[in-house]
Amino acid sequence: MPELLAPAGDWDCARAAVENGADAVYFGLEKFNARMRADNFTAADLPNLMEFLHRRGVRGLRDPQHAGLRERTRGRRKISADNDFNGVDAVIVQDAGICRLIRRLSPDFPIHASTQMTTPAPAGVDFARELGCCLVVLARECSIKEIEKIQATANSQLSTLNPQLPLEVFIHGAL
C-alpha cells in the first residue's frame, strides 16, 4: 500500500505535509543529520512537533544521519546524551555505527535503513536486518525489476529467525 512520507524542516513544511495528506513526516534536528543544509527543528521543538503530528494521525520519523566523518564521534555522543528520540515513531539511519548505538540504547526502538545506506541487493537487506532495522528503504538506483528480485529473494529466505523485512522505495527528496 503506498504511503506518503514527506520531508519537513520547519513548522510551515510540517503543516503543509499534514494538510496535503502525508502519512508520515521525516525531519532532522539542528545538528548531526543529513538535512543540515536545510531548515531543521530543534530538540526543544520535538515534543510539540510530535504532539502536532500524532493528533493528526501522522507519524514522525527522525533523521539522525551524519554527513561527515569528522562529526560522527560527537554525533554519537550527542544522541546518547540527549536521548532525544522520545516521542519519535522511528529513526531513518544510513550509518551502521548509529544503528548499533541506537540498538544498544534501546533494543526495540524502530530503525529504518535509509536509501542512503545504499541497499541495492538482498545481501544489503540481510545486513540491515542484522543491524536491527525493521524496514529498508532500497537504493534509489534500483529498477522495478531489481526491486522485484530483491523482494523475491528476501521472501524465499524467510524463517522464524529471518522474518520478512518490509521494503520501501524512495521516490523524491525535498521539493
XYZ file of N, CA and C in Angstrom:
525
model
N 0.845 -1.176 0.000
C 0.000 0.000 0.000
C 0.893 1.242 0.000
N 0.679 2.162 -0.916
C 1.505 3.373 -0.972
C 1.360 4.210 0.291
N 2.452 4.854 0.645
C 2.485 5.737 1.806
C 3.216 6.998 1.391
N 2.720 8.125 1.843
C 3.395 9.380 1.561
C 4.181 9.795 2.791
N 5.508 9.794 2.655
C 6.435 10.215 3.701
C 7.087 11.489 3.188
N 6.843 12.607 3.849
C 7.294 13.907 3.358
C 8.364 14.502 4.259
N 9.338 15.207 3.663
C 10.343 15.897 4.473
C 9.763 17.188 5.039
N 10.193 17.559 6.241
C 9.780 18.827 6.835
C 10.899 19.345 7.717
N 11.314 20.562 7.475
C 12.379 21.144 8.271
C 11.909 22.268 9.164
N 10.654 22.669 9.000
C 10.120 23.730 9.853
C 8.612 23.548 9.966
N 7.999 24.412 10.775
C 6.566 24.277 11.032
C 5.725 24.445 9.769
N 6.098 25.371 8.892
C 5.324 25.560 7.662
C 5.335 24.289 6.816
N 6.495 23.658 6.701
C 6.603 22.413 5.921
C 5.826 21.278 6.584
N 5.893 21.189 7.906
C 5.163 20.134 8.622
C 3.657 20.309 8.422
N 3.188 21.544 8.565
C 1.749 21.805 8.357
C 1.340 21.479 6.929
N 2.148 21.897 5.961
C 1.830 21.632 4.554
C 1.803 20.134 4.279
N 2.749 19.402 4.825
C 2.783 17.949 4.620
C 1.525 17.298 5.172
N 1.143 17.682 6.387
C -0.045 17.106 7.030
C -1.306 17.487 6.262
N -1.428 18.771 5.908
C -2.623 19.246 5.201
C -2.763 18.631 3.816
N -1.660 18.159 3.254
C -1.702 17.569 1.919
C -1.649 16.046 1.938
N -1.933 15.463 3.101
C -2.141 14.026 3.164
C -0.956 13.152 3.500
N 0.109 13.707 4.021
C 1.255 12.861 4.383
C 0.848 11.871 5.475
N 1.293 10.632 5.317
C 1.090 9.603 6.336
C 2.144 9.713 7.432
N 3.308 10.244 7.052
C 4.420 10.391 7.981
C 5.286 11.553 7.499
N 6.033 12.126 8.427
C 6.943 13.231 8.133
C 8.313 12.853 8.675
N 9.349 13.129 7.885
C 10.700 12.915 8.422
C 11.412 14.248 8.527
N 12.269 14.331 9.526
C 12.922 15.597 9.832
C 14.240 15.333 10.540
N 15.103 16.323 10.479
C 16.328 16.301 11.258
C 16.224 17.337 12.360
N 17.072 17.201 13.342
C 17.192 18.242 14.347
C 18.378 19.113 13.955
N 18.661 20.144 14.719
C 19.581 21.187 14.287
C 21.000 20.715 13.988
N 21.425 19.595 14.515
C 22.786 19.121 14.251
C 22.757 17.624 13.969
N 23.804 17.175 13.308
C 24.042 15.753 13.092
C 22.907 15.079 12.323
N 22.634 15.574 11.136
C 21.670 14.909 10.273
C 22.005 15.211 8.827
N 21.446 14.422 7.920
C 21.755 14.570 6.500
C 21.068 15.779 5.880
N 20.187 16.417 6.617
C 19.481 17.589 6.109
C 20.011 18.870 6.765
N 21.301 18.893 7.105
C 21.864 20.018 7.853
C 21.856 21.314 7.056
N 21.840 21.247 5.732
C 21.812 22.473 4.932
C 20.400 23.017 4.785
N 19.418 22.229 5.200
C 18.020 22.665 5.158
C 17.647 23.250 6.514
N 16.469 23.864 6.560
C 15.949 24.274 7.866
C 15.691 23.018 8.679
N 15.848 23.117 9.990
C 15.633 21.968 10.859
C 14.953 22.394 12.145
N 14.230 21.453 12.718
C 13.649 21.666 14.029
C 14.768 21.600 15.067
N 14.468 22.057 16.267
C 15.413 21.947 17.368
C 14.925 20.851 18.316
N 15.791 20.420 19.201
C 15.380 19.424 20.198
C 14.230 19.970 21.041
N 14.212 21.284 21.268
C 13.127 21.898 22.043
C 11.790 21.827 21.296
N 11.828 21.793 19.954
C 10.604 21.699 19.146
C 9.992 20.303 19.180
N 10.807 19.305 19.482
C 10.408 17.909 19.304
C 9.097 17.531 20.012
N 8.904 17.845 21.293
C 7.637 17.453 21.931
C 6.401 18.058 21.243
N 6.466 19.347 20.893
C 5.319 19.989 20.233
C 5.110 19.443 18.818
N 6.200 19.178 18.119
C 6.089 18.614 16.774
C 5.415 17.248 16.815
N 5.878 16.390 17.718
C 5.294 15.051 17.791
C 3.839 15.097 18.236
N 3.504 16.008 19.136
C 2.104 16.159 19.550
C 1.255 16.611 18.363
N 1.739 17.581 17.601
C 1.043 18.066 16.407
C 0.798 16.925 15.422
N 1.836 16.142 15.130
C 1.710 15.045 14.162
C 0.773 13.959 14.674
N 0.968 13.513 15.895
C 0.172 12.405 16.436
C -1.301 12.770 16.576
N -1.607 14.011 16.907
C -3.017 14.431 16.984
C -3.713 14.323 15.636
N -2.937 14.356 14.580
C -3.488 14.298 13.227
C -3.284 12.925 12.575
N -2.840 11.968 13.381
C -2.654 10.611 12.877
C -1.462 10.445 11.958
N -0.475 11.313 12.090
C 0.714 11.285 11.236
C 1.909 10.857 12.093
N 2.723 9.970 11.548
C 3.923 9.508 12.256
C 5.083 10.474 12.012
N 5.981 10.551 12.984
C 7.166 11.392 12.867
C 8.415 10.542 12.902
N 9.256 10.658 11.879
C 10.491 9.891 11.785
C 11.675 10.842 11.810
N 12.572 10.616 12.746
C 13.748 11.467 12.870
C 14.882 10.933 12.010
N 15.632 11.846 11.449
C 16.775 11.535 10.600
C 18.049 11.950 11.335
N 18.677 11.032 12.104
C 19.900 11.405 12.829
C 21.162 11.088 12.046
N 21.114 11.189 10.727
C 22.219 10.746 9.897
C 23.377 11.724 9.946
N 24.519 11.228 9.534
C 25.736 12.027 9.564
C 26.254 12.230 8.162
N 26.550 13.473 7.828
C 27.074 13.766 6.510
C 28.594 13.685 6.461
N 29.284 13.880 7.579
C 30.738 13.907 7.560
C 31.359 13.010 8.611
N 32.482 12.415 8.280
C 33.169 11.515 9.206
C 33.609 12.234 10.476
N 34.038 13.474 10.362
C 34.559 14.211 11.500
C 33.514 14.368 12.599
N 32.247 14.478 12.221
C 31.190 14.722 13.184
C 30.646 13.438 13.832
N 31.008 12.268 13.330
C 30.378 11.033 13.807
C 30.554 10.785 15.298
N 31.772 10.937 15.785
C 32.006 10.641 17.201
C 31.204 11.590 18.076
N 31.244 12.887 17.782
C 30.463 13.844 18.566
C 28.975 13.571 18.410
N 28.542 13.197 17.212
C 27.132 12.912 16.969
C 26.640 11.725 17.767
N 27.440 10.683 17.839
C 27.064 9.508 18.622
C 26.920 9.870 20.096
N 27.864 10.672 20.584
C 27.766 11.099 21.985
C 26.518 11.950 22.197
N 26.220 12.821 21.239
C 25.057 13.700 21.363
C 23.775 12.879 21.411
N 23.632 11.904 20.511
C 22.448 11.047 20.510
C 22.342 10.342 21.852
N 23.465 9.841 22.321
C 23.492 9.117 23.580
C 23.125 10.030 24.744
N 23.683 11.231 24.759
C 23.465 12.138 25.881
C 22.051 12.709 25.886
N 21.547 13.091 24.725
C 20.239 13.745 24.654
C 19.080 12.773 24.760
N 19.288 11.556 24.260
C 18.196 10.588 24.195
C 16.957 11.271 23.616
N 17.169 12.055 22.534
C 16.098 12.884 22.010
C 15.243 12.180 20.966
N 15.057 10.873 21.121
C 14.124 10.150 20.268
C 12.769 10.031 20.937
N 12.634 10.576 22.149
C 11.372 10.459 22.881
C 10.219 11.017 22.057
N 9.204 10.182 21.843
C 8.032 10.591 21.098
C 8.121 10.322 19.609
N 9.327 10.122 19.097
C 9.512 9.855 17.673
C 9.095 8.415 17.381
N 8.441 8.198 16.256
C 7.939 6.862 15.916
C 9.026 5.931 15.402
N 10.044 6.481 14.762
C 11.156 5.682 14.240
C 12.272 6.635 13.841
N 13.443 6.068 13.581
C 14.547 6.848 13.039
C 14.922 6.268 11.687
N 15.399 7.139 10.811
C 15.879 6.725 9.485
C 17.393 6.887 9.530
N 18.126 5.784 9.338
C 19.569 5.795 9.573
C 20.326 5.263 8.361
N 21.456 5.904 8.055
C 22.323 5.439 6.972
C 23.592 4.802 7.501
N 23.951 5.064 8.731
C 25.242 4.679 9.287
C 25.104 3.435 10.162
N 25.862 2.390 9.848
C 25.794 1.143 10.614
C 26.167 1.366 12.083
N 27.109 2.249 12.336
C 27.506 2.537 13.715
C 26.374 3.173 14.510
N 25.627 4.062 13.876
C 24.484 4.695 14.547
C 23.399 3.654 14.794
N 23.165 2.755 13.838
C 22.202 1.658 14.063
C 22.589 0.862 15.299
N 23.861 0.510 15.388
C 24.322 -0.284 16.537
C 24.175 0.482 17.847
N 24.486 1.788 17.816
C 24.353 2.596 19.024
C 22.892 2.662 19.471
N 21.993 2.935 18.541
C 20.570 3.015 18.889
C 20.091 1.672 19.424
N 20.513 0.594 18.794
C 20.093 -0.734 19.243
C 20.616 -1.022 20.646
N 21.833 -0.548 20.944
C 22.390 -0.734 22.282
C 21.613 0.094 23.315
N 21.209 1.311 22.936
C 20.447 2.175 23.845
C 19.018 1.682 24.030
N 18.448 1.126 22.961
C 17.052 0.697 23.003
C 16.878 -0.519 22.100
N 16.783 -1.717 22.666
C 16.718 -2.941 21.869
C 15.524 -3.037 20.918
N 14.465 -2.270 21.156
C 13.287 -2.426 20.301
C 12.838 -1.142 19.619
N 13.648 -0.076 19.678
C 13.254 1.167 19.015
C 13.292 0.966 17.503
N 12.252 1.379 16.754
C 12.199 1.149 15.303
C 13.270 1.934 14.542
N 14.072 1.197 13.785
C 15.107 1.785 12.931
C 14.786 1.442 11.487
N 14.756 2.462 10.630
C 14.562 2.255 9.197
C 15.897 2.489 8.499
N 16.309 1.544 7.667
C 17.541 1.706 6.900
C 17.256 2.685 5.765
N 17.982 3.787 5.742
C 17.776 4.848 4.765
C 18.168 4.416 3.361
N 17.586 5.085 2.365
C 18.027 4.877 0.983
C 19.501 5.230 0.855
N 20.002 6.110 1.750
C 21.407 6.486 1.720
C 22.323 5.398 2.274
N 21.739 4.323 2.814
C 22.545 3.169 3.210
C 22.933 2.388 1.950
N 22.328 2.724 0.830
C 22.599 2.126 -0.477
C 22.445 0.610 -0.421
N 21.188 0.175 -0.427
C 20.849 -1.249 -0.363
C 20.273 -1.683 -1.710
N 21.148 -2.123 -2.644
C 20.669 -2.488 -3.976
C 20.537 -3.994 -4.205
N 20.656 -4.795 -3.133
C 20.676 -6.254 -3.306
C 20.182 -6.935 -2.026
N 19.783 -8.214 -2.142
C 19.316 -8.960 -0.965
C 20.330 -8.998 0.179
N 21.620 -9.034 -0.119
C 22.635 -9.055 0.939
C 22.561 -7.789 1.792
N 22.238 -6.657 1.183
C 22.079 -5.411 1.922
C 20.880 -5.454 2.853
N 19.803 -6.100 2.402
C 18.616 -6.269 3.244
C 18.976 -7.140 4.450
N 19.723 -8.205 4.207
C 20.166 -9.074 5.310
C 21.045 -8.305 6.297
N 21.937 -7.464 5.775
C 22.805 -6.664 6.635
C 21.974 -5.712 7.499
N 20.978 -5.059 6.887
C 20.106 -4.150 7.644
C 19.358 -4.914 8.736
N 18.925 -6.116 8.433
C 18.243 -6.961 9.436
C 19.188 -7.254 10.598
N 20.439 -7.592 10.272
C 21.436 -7.880 11.317
C 21.704 -6.662 12.194
N 21.573 -5.459 11.624
C 21.769 -4.222 12.383
C 20.575 -3.899 13.276
N 19.485 -4.630 13.084
C 18.298 -4.386 13.893
C 17.265 -3.499 13.238
N 17.400 -3.273 11.936
C 16.421 -2.446 11.226
C 15.107 -3.201 11.065
N 14.006 -2.467 11.104
C 12.687 -3.087 10.940
C 12.066 -2.748 9.595
N 12.775 -1.969 8.759
C 12.311 -1.595 7.427
C 13.524 -1.143 6.635
N 13.523 -1.413 5.334
C 14.630 -0.991 4.482
C 14.088 -0.153 3.335
N 14.666 1.036 3.167
C 14.366 1.862 2.003
C 15.471 1.541 0.996
N 15.096 0.871 -0.088
C 16.085 0.405 -1.060
C 16.816 1.568 -1.725
N 17.978 1.258 -2.299
C 18.755 2.269 -3.017
C 17.893 2.880 -4.113
N 17.998 4.191 -4.274
C 17.139 4.857 -5.259
C 17.463 4.467 -6.696
N 18.629 3.884 -6.908
C 19.023 3.481 -8.265
C 18.356 2.185 -8.711
N 17.672 1.486 -7.833
C 17.064 0.191 -8.170
C 15.935 0.359 -9.179
N 15.954 -0.497 -10.187
C 14.852 -0.525 -11.152
C 13.709 -1.355 -10.564
N 12.559 -1.286 -11.189
C 11.424 -2.092 -10.725
C 11.782 -3.574 -10.780
N 12.472 -3.991 -11.842
C 12.882 -5.388 -11.975
C 13.821 -5.798 -10.826
N 14.764 -4.917 -10.471
C 15.681 -5.217 -9.365
C 14.937 -5.270 -8.030
N 13.976 -4.380 -7.844
C 13.182 -4.379 -6.612
C 12.409 -5.689 -6.487
N 11.799 -6.130 -7.581
C 11.069 -7.406 -7.576
C 11.995 -8.568 -7.230
N 13.219 -8.555 -7.770
C 14.184 -9.621 -7.493
C 14.606 -9.611 -6.016
N 14.849 -8.423 -5.477
C 15.225 -8.312 -4.064
C 14.097 -8.836 -3.193
N 12.861 -8.442 -3.497
C 11.700 -8.886 -2.718
C 11.531 -10.398 -2.809
N 11.659 -10.958 -3.998
C 11.502 -12.405 -4.174
C 12.585 -13.179 -3.424
N 13.824 -12.693 -3.496
C 14.928 -13.356 -2.799
C 14.730 -13.270 -1.290
N 14.345 -12.093 -0.805
C 14.126 -11.920 0.633
C 13.006 -12.840 1.119
N 11.928 -12.960 0.335
C 10.801 -13.810 0.732
C 11.144 -15.289 0.688
N 12.067 -15.685 -0.185
C 12.419 -17.103 -0.294
C 13.274 -17.574 0.875
N 13.846 -16.641 1.635
C 14.734 -16.987 2.745
C 14.065 -16.789 4.104
N 12.734 -16.678 4.121
C 12.028 -16.418 5.371
C 12.049 -17.627 6.297
N 12.150 -17.339 7.575
C 12.045 -18.350 8.628
C 11.704 -17.609 9.913
N 11.524 -18.325 10.992
C 11.234 -17.638 12.255
C 12.434 -16.820 12.723
N 13.630 -17.228 12.338
C 14.823 -16.467 12.700
C 15.119 -15.365 11.694
N 14.474 -15.416 10.533
C 14.722 -14.482 9.452
C 13.382 -13.970 8.921
N 12.652 -13.172 9.733
C 11.325 -12.719 9.314
C 11.398 -11.726 8.154
N 10.274 -11.580 7.465
C 10.225 -10.647 6.346
C 10.489 -9.232 6.831
N 11.311 -8.515 6.102
C 11.626 -7.131 6.409
C 10.938 -6.271 5.355
N 10.036 -5.381 5.761
C 9.351 -4.547 4.769
C 10.350 -3.718 3.964
N 10.045 -3.573 2.687
C 10.883 -2.780 1.790
C 10.103 -1.559 1.333
N 10.795 -0.434 1.217
C 10.204 0.778 0.667
C 11.091 1.281 -0.442
N 10.523 2.154 -1.259
C 11.260 2.740 -2.373
C 11.198 4.248 -2.250
N 12.340 4.890 -2.369
C 12.461 6.332 -2.309
C 12.076 6.903 -3.665
N 11.138 7.825 -3.699
C 10.697 8.400 -4.969
C 11.334 9.767 -5.217
N 11.279 10.657 -4.216
C 11.781 12.011 -4.398
C 12.144 12.606 -3.054
N 13.132 13.455 -3.021
C 13.557 14.099 -1.781
C 12.864 15.424 -1.559
N 13.563 16.336 -0.918
C 12.995 17.643 -0.598
C 12.594 18.364 -1.887
N 11.441 18.973 -1.849
C 10.942 19.699 -3.023
C 11.173 21.188 -2.874
